[in-house]
């Protein structure tokens, strides 16, 4: 502590005194305690949070774009790949060929290809026949039983089939549809056209599940 001279009364006073004890003249303003500054929140974490939130969206969009490119590439380079109607999920799954054979049918003769789907799936049916037309029908297990009861009979009978993956009197067919889970059959039939002559026809049948 040092002594200073009061400008008013010329007395010696302490340099720490706020005023002169003799005349009361203010000497030095009492130092004020510094007010702690309120920290300003940084905007960096907010910006980082926004960037973090956008990252998953970007990854999803990138995955979709890559999936579409892969789908288009497979469709363009492989005759075993899923057709465009199979959708993106079908294109990414490995196809399973259930049937791939060439058959011969007499008039009124049928060939059955039965399969079971654990879930709803894309099914593609490709048939190429020559020299005569064939009928292709998708049947449930119940439809197939009714068809077996009347197939080959002279006057035929009533039976039903599903319009999906079915075509009548065709030489070429290539269809893809979503088939619900369950037991199904693809029936390829050479229609009865003559009572005396039974012309044979051959057909190549391919059934693929995606």
CSV table of N, CA and C in Angstrom, one decimal, residues 62-200:
chain,number,residue,atom,x,y,z
A,62,UNK,N,-28.1,-42.8,-52.6
A,62,UNK,CA,-27.0,-43.4,-53.3
A,62,UNK,C,-27.2,-44.9,-53.6
A,63,UNK,N,-27.8,-45.6,-52.5
A,63,UNK,CA,-28.1,-47.0,-52.7
A,63,UNK,C,-29.1,-47.3,-53.7
A,64,UNK,N,-30.2,-46.4,-53.7
A,64,UNK,CA,-31.2,-46.6,-54.7
A,64,UNK,C,-30.7,-46.4,-56.1
A,65,UNK,N,-29.9,-45.4,-56.3
A,65,UNK,CA,-29.3,-45.1,-57.7
A,65,UNK,C,-28.4,-46.3,-58.1
A,66,UNK,N,-27.6,-46.8,-57.2
A,66,UNK,CA,-26.8,-48.0,-57.5
A,66,UNK,C,-27.6,-49.2,-57.9
A,67,UNK,N,-28.7,-49.4,-57.1
A,67,UNK,CA,-29.6,-50.5,-57.4
A,67,UNK,C,-30.2,-50.4,-58.7
A,68,UNK,N,-30.7,-49.2,-59.1
A,68,UNK,CA,-31.3,-49.0,-60.4
A,68,UNK,C,-30.3,-49.3,-61.6
A,69,UNK,N,-29.1,-48.8,-61.4
A,69,UNK,CA,-28.1,-49.0,-62.4
A,69,UNK,C,-27.8,-50.5,-62.5
A,70,UNK,N,-27.7,-51.2,-61.4
A,70,UNK,CA,-27.4,-52.6,-61.4
A,70,UNK,C,-28.5,-53.4,-62.1
A,71,UNK,N,-29.8,-53.0,-61.8
A,71,UNK,CA,-31.0,-53.6,-62.4
A,71,UNK,C,-30.9,-53.4,-63.9
A,72,UNK,N,-30.7,-52.2,-64.4
A,72,UNK,CA,-30.7,-52.0,-65.8
A,72,UNK,C,-29.6,-52.7,-66.5
A,73,UNK,N,-28.4,-52.8,-65.8
A,73,UNK,CA,-27.3,-53.5,-66.4
A,73,UNK,C,-27.6,-55.0,-66.5
A,74,UNK,N,-28.2,-55.6,-65.5
A,74,UNK,CA,-28.5,-57.0,-65.6
A,74,UNK,C,-29.6,-57.3,-66.6
A,75,UNK,N,-30.6,-56.4,-66.7
A,75,UNK,CA,-31.6,-56.6,-67.7
A,75,UNK,C,-31.1,-56.5,-69.1
A,76,UNK,N,-30.1,-55.7,-69.3
A,76,UNK,CA,-29.5,-55.5,-70.7
A,76,UNK,C,-28.5,-56.6,-71.0
A,77,UNK,N,-27.9,-57.3,-70.1
A,77,UNK,CA,-26.8,-58.2,-70.4
A,77,UNK,C,-27.1,-59.6,-70.1
A,78,UNK,N,-28.3,-60.0,-69.6
A,78,UNK,CA,-28.5,-61.4,-69.3
A,78,UNK,C,-30.0,-61.7,-69.6
A,79,UNK,N,-30.1,-62.8,-70.3
A,79,UNK,CA,-31.5,-63.3,-70.6
A,79,UNK,C,-32.1,-64.0,-69.5
A,80,UNK,N,-31.3,-64.2,-68.4
A,80,UNK,CA,-31.9,-64.9,-67.2
A,80,UNK,C,-32.2,-63.9,-66.1
A,81,UNK,N,-32.0,-62.6,-66.4
A,81,UNK,CA,-32.2,-61.6,-65.4
A,81,UNK,C,-33.7,-61.3,-65.3
A,82,UNK,N,-34.1,-60.6,-64.2
A,82,UNK,CA,-35.5,-60.3,-64.1
A,82,UNK,C,-35.9,-59.3,-65.1
A,83,UNK,N,-37.1,-59.4,-65.7
A,83,UNK,CA,-37.6,-58.4,-66.6
A,83,UNK,C,-37.9,-57.1,-65.9
A,84,UNK,N,-38.1,-56.0,-66.6
A,84,UNK,CA,-38.4,-54.7,-66.0
A,84,UNK,C,-39.7,-54.8,-65.1
A,85,UNK,N,-40.7,-55.7,-65.5
A,85,UNK,CA,-41.9,-55.8,-64.7
A,85,UNK,C,-41.7,-56.5,-63.3
A,86,UNK,N,-40.5,-57.1,-63.2
A,86,UNK,CA,-40.2,-57.7,-61.9
A,86,UNK,C,-39.9,-56.8,-60.8
A,87,UNK,N,-39.6,-55.5,-61.1
A,87,UNK,CA,-39.3,-54.5,-60.1
A,87,UNK,C,-37.9,-54.6,-59.6
A,88,UNK,N,-37.5,-53.5,-58.8
A,88,UNK,CA,-36.2,-53.5,-58.3
A,88,UNK,C,-35.8,-54.6,-57.4
A,89,UNK,N,-36.8,-55.0,-56.5
A,89,UNK,CA,-36.5,-56.0,-55.5
A,89,UNK,C,-36.3,-57.4,-56.3
A,90,UNK,N,-37.1,-57.6,-57.3
A,90,UNK,CA,-36.9,-58.8,-58.1
A,90,UNK,C,-35.6,-58.9,-58.8
A,91,UNK,N,-35.1,-57.7,-59.3
A,91,UNK,CA,-33.9,-57.6,-60.0
A,91,UNK,C,-32.7,-57.9,-59.1
A,92,UNK,N,-32.8,-57.5,-57.8
A,92,UNK,CA,-31.7,-57.7,-56.9
A,92,UNK,C,-31.6,-59.2,-56.3
A,93,UNK,N,-32.8,-59.9,-56.4
A,93,UNK,CA,-32.8,-61.3,-55.9
A,93,UNK,C,-32.2,-62.2,-57.0
A,94,UNK,N,-31.6,-63.3,-56.5
A,94,UNK,CA,-31.1,-64.3,-57.4
A,94,UNK,C,-32.3,-65.1,-58.0
A,95,UNK,N,-32.5,-65.1,-59.3
A,95,UNK,CA,-33.6,-65.9,-59.9
A,95,UNK,C,-33.4,-67.4,-59.7
A,96,UNK,N,-34.5,-68.1,-59.6
A,96,UNK,CA,-34.5,-69.5,-59.4
A,96,UNK,C,-35.4,-70.1,-60.6
A,97,UNK,N,-34.7,-70.9,-61.4
A,97,UNK,CA,-35.4,-71.5,-62.5
A,97,UNK,C,-36.0,-72.8,-62.1
A,98,UNK,N,-37.3,-72.9,-62.1
A,98,UNK,CA,-38.1,-74.1,-61.7
A,98,UNK,C,-38.2,-75.1,-62.8
A,99,UNK,N,-38.4,-74.6,-64.1
A,99,UNK,CA,-38.6,-75.5,-65.2
A,99,UNK,C,-37.8,-74.9,-66.4
A,100,UNK,N,-37.2,-75.8,-67.1
A,100,UNK,CA,-36.5,-75.4,-68.4
A,100,UNK,C,-36.4,-76.7,-69.2
A,101,UNK,N,-37.4,-77.0,-70.0
A,101,UNK,CA,-37.4,-78.2,-70.8
A,101,UNK,C,-38.2,-78.1,-72.0
A,102,UNK,N,-37.9,-79.0,-73.0
A,102,UNK,CA,-38.7,-79.1,-74.2
A,102,UNK,C,-39.5,-80.3,-74.2
A,103,UNK,N,-40.8,-80.2,-74.5
A,103,UNK,CA,-41.8,-81.3,-74.5
A,103,UNK,C,-42.5,-81.4,-75.8
A,104,UNK,N,-43.1,-82.6,-76.0
A,104,UNK,CA,-43.9,-82.9,-77.1
A,104,UNK,C,-45.3,-83.3,-76.6
A,105,UNK,N,-46.3,-82.7,-77.2
A,105,UNK,CA,-47.7,-82.9,-76.8
A,105,UNK,C,-48.6,-83.3,-78.0
A,106,UNK,N,-49.4,-84.3,-77.8
A,106,UNK,CA,-50.4,-84.7,-78.7
A,106,UNK,C,-51.6,-83.8,-78.5
A,107,UNK,N,-52.6,-83.8,-79.4
A,107,UNK,CA,-53.8,-83.1,-79.2
A,107,UNK,C,-54.5,-83.6,-78.0
A,108,UNK,N,-55.0,-82.7,-77.2
A,108,UNK,CA,-55.7,-83.1,-75.9
A,108,UNK,C,-54.8,-83.4,-74.8
A,109,UNK,N,-53.5,-83.4,-75.0
A,109,UNK,CA,-52.5,-83.8,-73.9
A,109,UNK,C,-52.0,-82.6,-73.2
A,110,UNK,N,-51.8,-82.7,-71.9
A,110,UNK,CA,-51.3,-81.6,-71.0
A,110,UNK,C,-50.1,-82.0,-70.3
A,111,UNK,N,-49.3,-81.0,-69.9
A,111,UNK,CA,-48.2,-81.2,-69.0
A,111,UNK,C,-48.3,-80.2,-67.8
A,112,UNK,N,-48.1,-80.8,-66.6
A,112,UNK,CA,-48.3,-80.0,-65.4
A,112,UNK,C,-46.9,-79.7,-64.8
A,113,UNK,N,-46.7,-78.4,-64.3
A,113,UNK,CA,-45.5,-78.0,-63.6
A,113,UNK,C,-45.9,-77.4,-62.3
A,114,UNK,N,-45.8,-78.1,-61.2
A,114,UNK,CA,-46.3,-77.7,-59.9
A,114,UNK,C,-45.2,-77.1,-59.1
A,115,UNK,N,-45.4,-76.0,-58.3
A,115,UNK,CA,-44.5,-75.4,-57.4
A,115,UNK,C,-45.2,-74.8,-56.3
A,116,UNK,N,-44.4,-74.5,-55.2
A,116,UNK,CA,-44.9,-73.8,-54.0
A,116,UNK,C,-44.1,-72.6,-53.8
A,117,UNK,N,-44.9,-71.5,-53.5
A,117,UNK,CA,-44.3,-70.2,-53.1
A,117,UNK,C,-44.5,-69.9,-51.6
A,118,UNK,N,-43.3,-69.7,-50.9
A,118,UNK,CA,-43.4,-69.4,-49.5
A,118,UNK,C,-43.9,-68.0,-49.2
A,119,UNK,N,-43.7,-67.1,-50.2
A,119,UNK,CA,-44.1,-65.7,-50.1
A,119,UNK,C,-44.6,-65.3,-51.5
A,120,UNK,N,-45.3,-64.1,-51.5
A,120,UNK,CA,-45.6,-63.5,-52.8
A,120,UNK,C,-44.4,-63.3,-53.6
A,121,UNK,N,-44.4,-63.8,-54.9
A,121,UNK,CA,-43.2,-63.7,-55.7
A,121,UNK,C,-43.5,-63.4,-57.1
A,122,UNK,N,-42.5,-62.8,-57.8
A,122,UNK,CA,-42.6,-62.6,-59.2
A,122,UNK,C,-42.3,-63.9,-59.9
A,123,UNK,N,-43.2,-64.3,-60.8
A,123,UNK,CA,-43.1,-65.5,-61.6
A,123,UNK,C,-43.1,-65.2,-63.1
A,124,UNK,N,-42.1,-65.7,-63.8
A,124,UNK,CA,-42.0,-65.5,-65.2
A,124,UNK,C,-42.2,-66.8,-66.0
A,125,UNK,N,-43.1,-66.8,-66.9
A,125,UNK,CA,-43.4,-68.0,-67.7
A,125,UNK,C,-43.1,-67.7,-69.2
A,126,UNK,N,-42.2,-68.5,-69.8
A,126,UNK,CA,-41.9,-68.3,-71.2
A,126,UNK,C,-42.2,-69.6,-71.9
A,127,UNK,N,-42.9,-69.5,-73.0
A,127,UNK,CA,-43.3,-70.7,-73.8
A,127,UNK,C,-43.1,-70.4,-75.3
A,128,UNK,N,-42.5,-71.4,-75.9
A,128,UNK,CA,-42.3,-71.3,-77.4
A,128,UNK,C,-42.7,-72.6,-78.0
A,129,UNK,N,-43.8,-72.6,-78.8
A,129,UNK,CA,-44.3,-73.8,-79.4
A,129,UNK,C,-44.2,-73.8,-80.9
A,130,UNK,N,-44.1,-75.0,-81.5
A,130,UNK,CA,-44.2,-75.2,-82.9
A,130,UNK,C,-44.5,-76.6,-83.3
A,131,UNK,N,-45.2,-76.9,-84.3
A,131,UNK,CA,-45.8,-76.0,-85.3
A,131,UNK,C,-47.2,-75.5,-84.9
A,132,UNK,N,-47.8,-76.2,-83.9
A,132,UNK,CA,-49.2,-75.9,-83.5
A,132,UNK,C,-49.2,-75.0,-82.2
A,133,UNK,N,-50.4,-74.4,-82.0
A,133,UNK,CA,-50.6,-73.6,-80.8
A,133,UNK,C,-50.8,-74.4,-79.6
A,134,UNK,N,-50.5,-73.8,-78.4
A,134,UNK,CA,-50.8,-74.4,-77.2
A,134,UNK,C,-51.5,-73.4,-76.3
A,135,UNK,N,-52.1,-74.0,-75.2
A,135,UNK,CA,-52.7,-73.2,-74.2
A,135,UNK,C,-51.9,-73.2,-72.9
A,136,UNK,N,-51.7,-72.1,-72.3
A,136,UNK,CA,-50.9,-72.0,-71.1
A,136,UNK,C,-51.8,-71.4,-70.0
A,137,UNK,N,-51.9,-72.1,-68.8
A,137,UNK,CA,-52.8,-71.7,-67.8
A,137,UNK,C,-52.1,-71.8,-66.4
A,138,UNK,N,-52.3,-70.8,-65.6
A,138,UNK,CA,-51.9,-70.8,-64.2
A,138,UNK,C,-53.1,-71.3,-63.3
A,139,UNK,N,-52.8,-72.4,-62.6
A,139,UNK,CA,-53.9,-72.9,-61.8
A,139,UNK,C,-53.5,-73.1,-60.3
A,140,UNK,N,-54.4,-72.9,-59.4
A,140,UNK,CA,-54.2,-73.2,-58.0
A,140,UNK,C,-54.4,-74.7,-57.8
A,141,UNK,N,-54.1,-75.2,-56.7
A,141,UNK,CA,-54.2,-76.7,-56.4
A,141,UNK,C,-55.6,-77.1,-56.6
A,142,UNK,N,-56.6,-76.3,-56.2
A,142,UNK,CA,-58.0,-76.7,-56.4
A,142,UNK,C,-58.4,-76.6,-57.9
A,143,UNK,N,-57.9,-75.6,-58.6
A,143,UNK,CA,-58.2,-75.5,-60.0
A,143,UNK,C,-57.6,-76.8,-60.8
A,144,UNK,N,-56.4,-77.2,-60.4
A,144,UNK,CA,-55.8,-78.3,-61.0
A,144,UNK,C,-56.6,-79.6,-60.8
A,145,UNK,N,-57.1,-79.8,-59.6
A,145,UNK,CA,-57.9,-81.0,-59.4
A,145,UNK,C,-59.1,-81.0,-60.3
A,146,UNK,N,-59.8,-79.9,-60.4
A,146,UNK,CA,-61.0,-79.9,-61.3
A,146,UNK,C,-60.6,-80.1,-62.7
A,147,UNK,N,-59.5,-79.6,-63.1
A,147,UNK,CA,-59.0,-79.7,-64.5
A,147,UNK,C,-58.7,-81.2,-64.8
A,148,UNK,N,-58.1,-81.9,-63.9
A,148,UNK,CA,-57.7,-83.3,-64.1
A,148,UNK,C,-59.0,-84.2,-64.2
A,149,UNK,N,-60.0,-83.8,-63.6
A,149,UNK,CA,-61.3,-84.6,-63.7
A,149,UNK,C,-61.9,-84.5,-65.0
A,150,UNK,N,-61.7,-83.4,-65.8
A,150,UNK,CA,-62.4,-83.3,-67.1
A,150,UNK,C,-61.4,-83.4,-68.2
A,151,UNK,N,-60.1,-83.3,-68.0
A,151,UNK,CA,-59.1,-83.3,-69.1
A,151,UNK,C,-59.2,-84.7,-69.8
A,152,UNK,N,-59.1,-84.7,-71.1
A,152,UNK,CA,-59.1,-85.9,-71.9
A,152,UNK,C,-60.5,-86.5,-72.1
A,153,UNK,N,-61.5,-86.0,-71.5
A,153,UNK,CA,-62.9,-86.6,-71.7
A,153,UNK,C,-63.4,-86.1,-73.1
A,154,UNK,N,-64.2,-86.9,-73.7
A,154,UNK,CA,-64.7,-86.6,-75.0
A,154,UNK,C,-65.4,-85.3,-75.1
A,155,UNK,N,-66.3,-85.0,-74.1
A,155,UNK,CA,-67.1,-83.8,-74.2
A,155,UNK,C,-66.5,-82.7,-73.2
A,156,UNK,N,-65.3,-83.0,-72.7
A,156,UNK,CA,-64.7,-82.0,-71.8
A,156,UNK,C,-65.5,-81.7,-70.5
A,157,UNK,N,-65.5,-80.5,-70.0
A,157,UNK,CA,-66.1,-80.2,-68.8
A,157,UNK,C,-65.7,-78.8,-68.3
A,158,UNK,N,-66.2,-78.4,-67.1
A,158,UNK,CA,-65.9,-77.1,-66.6
A,158,UNK,C,-64.7,-77.1,-65.7
A,159,UNK,N,-63.8,-76.1,-66.0
A,159,UNK,CA,-62.6,-75.9,-65.1
A,159,UNK,C,-62.3,-74.5,-65.1
A,160,UNK,N,-61.5,-74.0,-64.2
A,160,UNK,CA,-61.1,-72.6,-64.1
A,160,UNK,C,-59.6,-72.5,-64.0
A,161,UNK,N,-59.1,-71.3,-64.3
A,161,UNK,CA,-57.7,-71.0,-64.2
A,161,UNK,C,-57.6,-69.5,-64.0
A,162,UNK,N,-56.4,-69.0,-63.6
A,162,UNK,CA,-56.2,-67.6,-63.3
A,162,UNK,C,-55.7,-66.9,-64.6
A,163,UNK,N,-56.2,-65.7,-64.8
A,163,UNK,CA,-55.9,-65.0,-66.0
A,163,UNK,C,-54.4,-64.6,-66.0
A,164,UNK,N,-53.8,-64.3,-64.8
A,164,UNK,CA,-52.4,-64.0,-64.8
A,164,UNK,C,-51.6,-65.2,-65.3
A,165,UNK,N,-50.6,-65.0,-66.1
A,165,UNK,CA,-49.7,-66.0,-66.6
A,165,UNK,C,-50.4,-67.0,-67.5
A,166,UNK,N,-51.6,-66.7,-68.1
A,166,UNK,CA,-52.3,-67.6,-68.9
A,166,UNK,C,-52.6,-67.0,-70.3
A,167,UNK,N,-52.5,-67.8,-71.3
A,167,UNK,CA,-52.8,-67.4,-72.7
A,167,UNK,C,-53.3,-68.6,-73.4
A,168,UNK,N,-54.2,-68.3,-74.4
A,168,UNK,CA,-54.8,-69.3,-75.2
A,168,UNK,C,-54.3,-69.3,-76.6
A,169,UNK,N,-54.2,-70.4,-77.2
A,169,UNK,CA,-53.8,-70.6,-78.6
A,169,UNK,C,-52.6,-69.7,-79.0
A,170,UNK,N,-51.5,-70.0,-78.4
A,170,UNK,CA,-50.3,-69.1,-78.6
A,170,UNK,C,-49.1,-70.0,-79.1
A,171,UNK,N,-48.3,-69.4,-79.9
A,171,UNK,CA,-47.0,-70.0,-80.3
A,171,UNK,C,-45.9,-69.4,-79.4
A,172,UNK,N,-46.0,-68.2,-79.0
A,172,UNK,CA,-45.0,-67.5,-78.2
A,172,UNK,C,-45.7,-66.8,-77.0
A,173,UNK,N,-45.0,-66.9,-75.8
A,173,UNK,CA,-45.6,-66.2,-74.6
A,173,UNK,C,-44.4,-65.9,-73.7
A,174,UNK,N,-44.4,-64.7,-73.1
A,174,UNK,CA,-43.5,-64.3,-72.1
A,174,UNK,C,-44.2,-63.3,-71.2
A,175,UNK,N,-44.6,-63.8,-70.1
A,175,UNK,CA,-45.4,-63.0,-69.1
A,175,UNK,C,-44.7,-63.1,-67.7
A,176,UNK,N,-44.8,-62.0,-67.0
A,176,UNK,CA,-44.4,-61.9,-65.6
A,176,UNK,C,-45.4,-61.3,-64.7
A,177,UNK,N,-45.8,-62.0,-63.6
A,177,UNK,CA,-46.8,-61.5,-62.7
A,177,UNK,C,-46.4,-61.8,-61.3
A,178,UNK,N,-47.0,-61.0,-60.3
A,178,UNK,CA,-46.8,-61.4,-58.9
A,178,UNK,C,-47.8,-62.4,-58.6
A,179,UNK,N,-47.4,-63.5,-58.1
A,179,UNK,CA,-48.2,-64.7,-57.7
A,179,UNK,C,-48.2,-64.8,-56.2
A,180,UNK,N,-49.4,-64.9,-55.5
A,180,UNK,CA,-49.5,-65.0,-54.1
A,180,UNK,C,-48.8,-66.3,-53.6
A,181,UNK,N,-48.5,-66.3,-52.3
A,181,UNK,CA,-47.9,-67.6,-51.8
A,181,UNK,C,-48.9,-68.7,-51.8
A,182,UNK,N,-48.5,-69.9,-51.9
A,182,UNK,CA,-49.3,-71.1,-52.0
A,182,UNK,C,-48.8,-72.1,-53.0
A,183,UNK,N,-49.7,-73.1,-53.3
A,183,UNK,CA,-49.3,-74.1,-54.3
A,183,UNK,C,-50.0,-73.8,-55.6
A,184,UNK,N,-49.1,-73.9,-56.7
A,184,UNK,CA,-49.6,-73.5,-58.0
A,184,UNK,C,-49.1,-74.5,-59.0
A,185,UNK,N,-49.7,-74.4,-60.2
A,185,UNK,CA,-49.3,-75.2,-61.3
A,185,UNK,C,-49.4,-74.4,-62.6
A,186,UNK,N,-48.4,-74.6,-63.5
A,186,UNK,CA,-48.4,-74.1,-64.8
A,186,UNK,C,-48.8,-75.3,-65.7
A,187,UNK,N,-49.9,-75.2,-66.4
A,187,UNK,CA,-50.4,-76.2,-67.3
A,187,UNK,C,-50.2,-75.8,-68.7
A,188,UNK,N,-49.5,-76.6,-69.5
A,188,UNK,CA,-49.3,-76.4,-70.9
A,188,UNK,C,-50.1,-77.5,-71.7
A,189,UNK,N,-51.1,-77.1,-72.5
A,189,UNK,CA,-52.0,-78.1,-73.1
A,189,UNK,C,-52.0,-77.8,-74.6
A,190,UNK,N,-52.0,-78.9,-75.3
A,190,UNK,CA,-52.3,-78.9,-76.8
A,190,UNK,C,-53.7,-79.1,-77.0
A,191,UNK,N,-54.5,-78.1,-77.4
A,191,UNK,CA,-55.9,-78.2,-77.6
A,191,UNK,C,-56.3,-79.3,-78.5
A,192,UNK,N,-57.5,-79.9,-78.3
A,192,UNK,CA,-58.1,-81.0,-79.1
A,192,UNK,C,-58.7,-80.3,-80.3
A,193,UNK,N,-58.2,-80.5,-81.5
A,193,UNK,CA,-58.7,-79.9,-82.7
A,193,UNK,C,-59.3,-80.8,-83.7
A,194,UNK,N,-59.0,-82.1,-83.6
A,194,UNK,CA,-59.5,-83.1,-84.6
A,194,UNK,C,-59.9,-84.4,-83.8
A,195,UNK,N,-60.9,-85.1,-84.3
A,195,UNK,CA,-61.3,-86.3,-83.8
A,195,UNK,C,-60.5,-87.5,-84.4
A,196,UNK,N,-60.0,-87.3,-85.6
A,196,UNK,CA,-59.4,-88.4,-86.3
A,196,UNK,C,-57.8,-88.4,-86.2
A,197,UNK,N,-57.3,-87.1,-86.4
A,197,UNK,CA,-55.9,-87.0,-86.5
A,197,UNK,C,-55.4,-86.2,-85.3
A,198,UNK,N,-54.3,-86.6,-84.7
A,198,UNK,CA,-53.8,-85.9,-83.5
A,198,UNK,C,-52.4,-85.5,-83.9
A,199,UNK,N,-52.2,-84.3,-84.3
A,199,UNK,CA,-50.9,-83.7,-84.7
A,199,UNK,C,-50.2,-83.4,-83.4
A,200,UNK,N,-48.9,-83.7,-83.4
A,200,UNK,CA,-48.0,-83.4,-82.3
A,200,UNK,C,-47.5,-82.0,-82.5
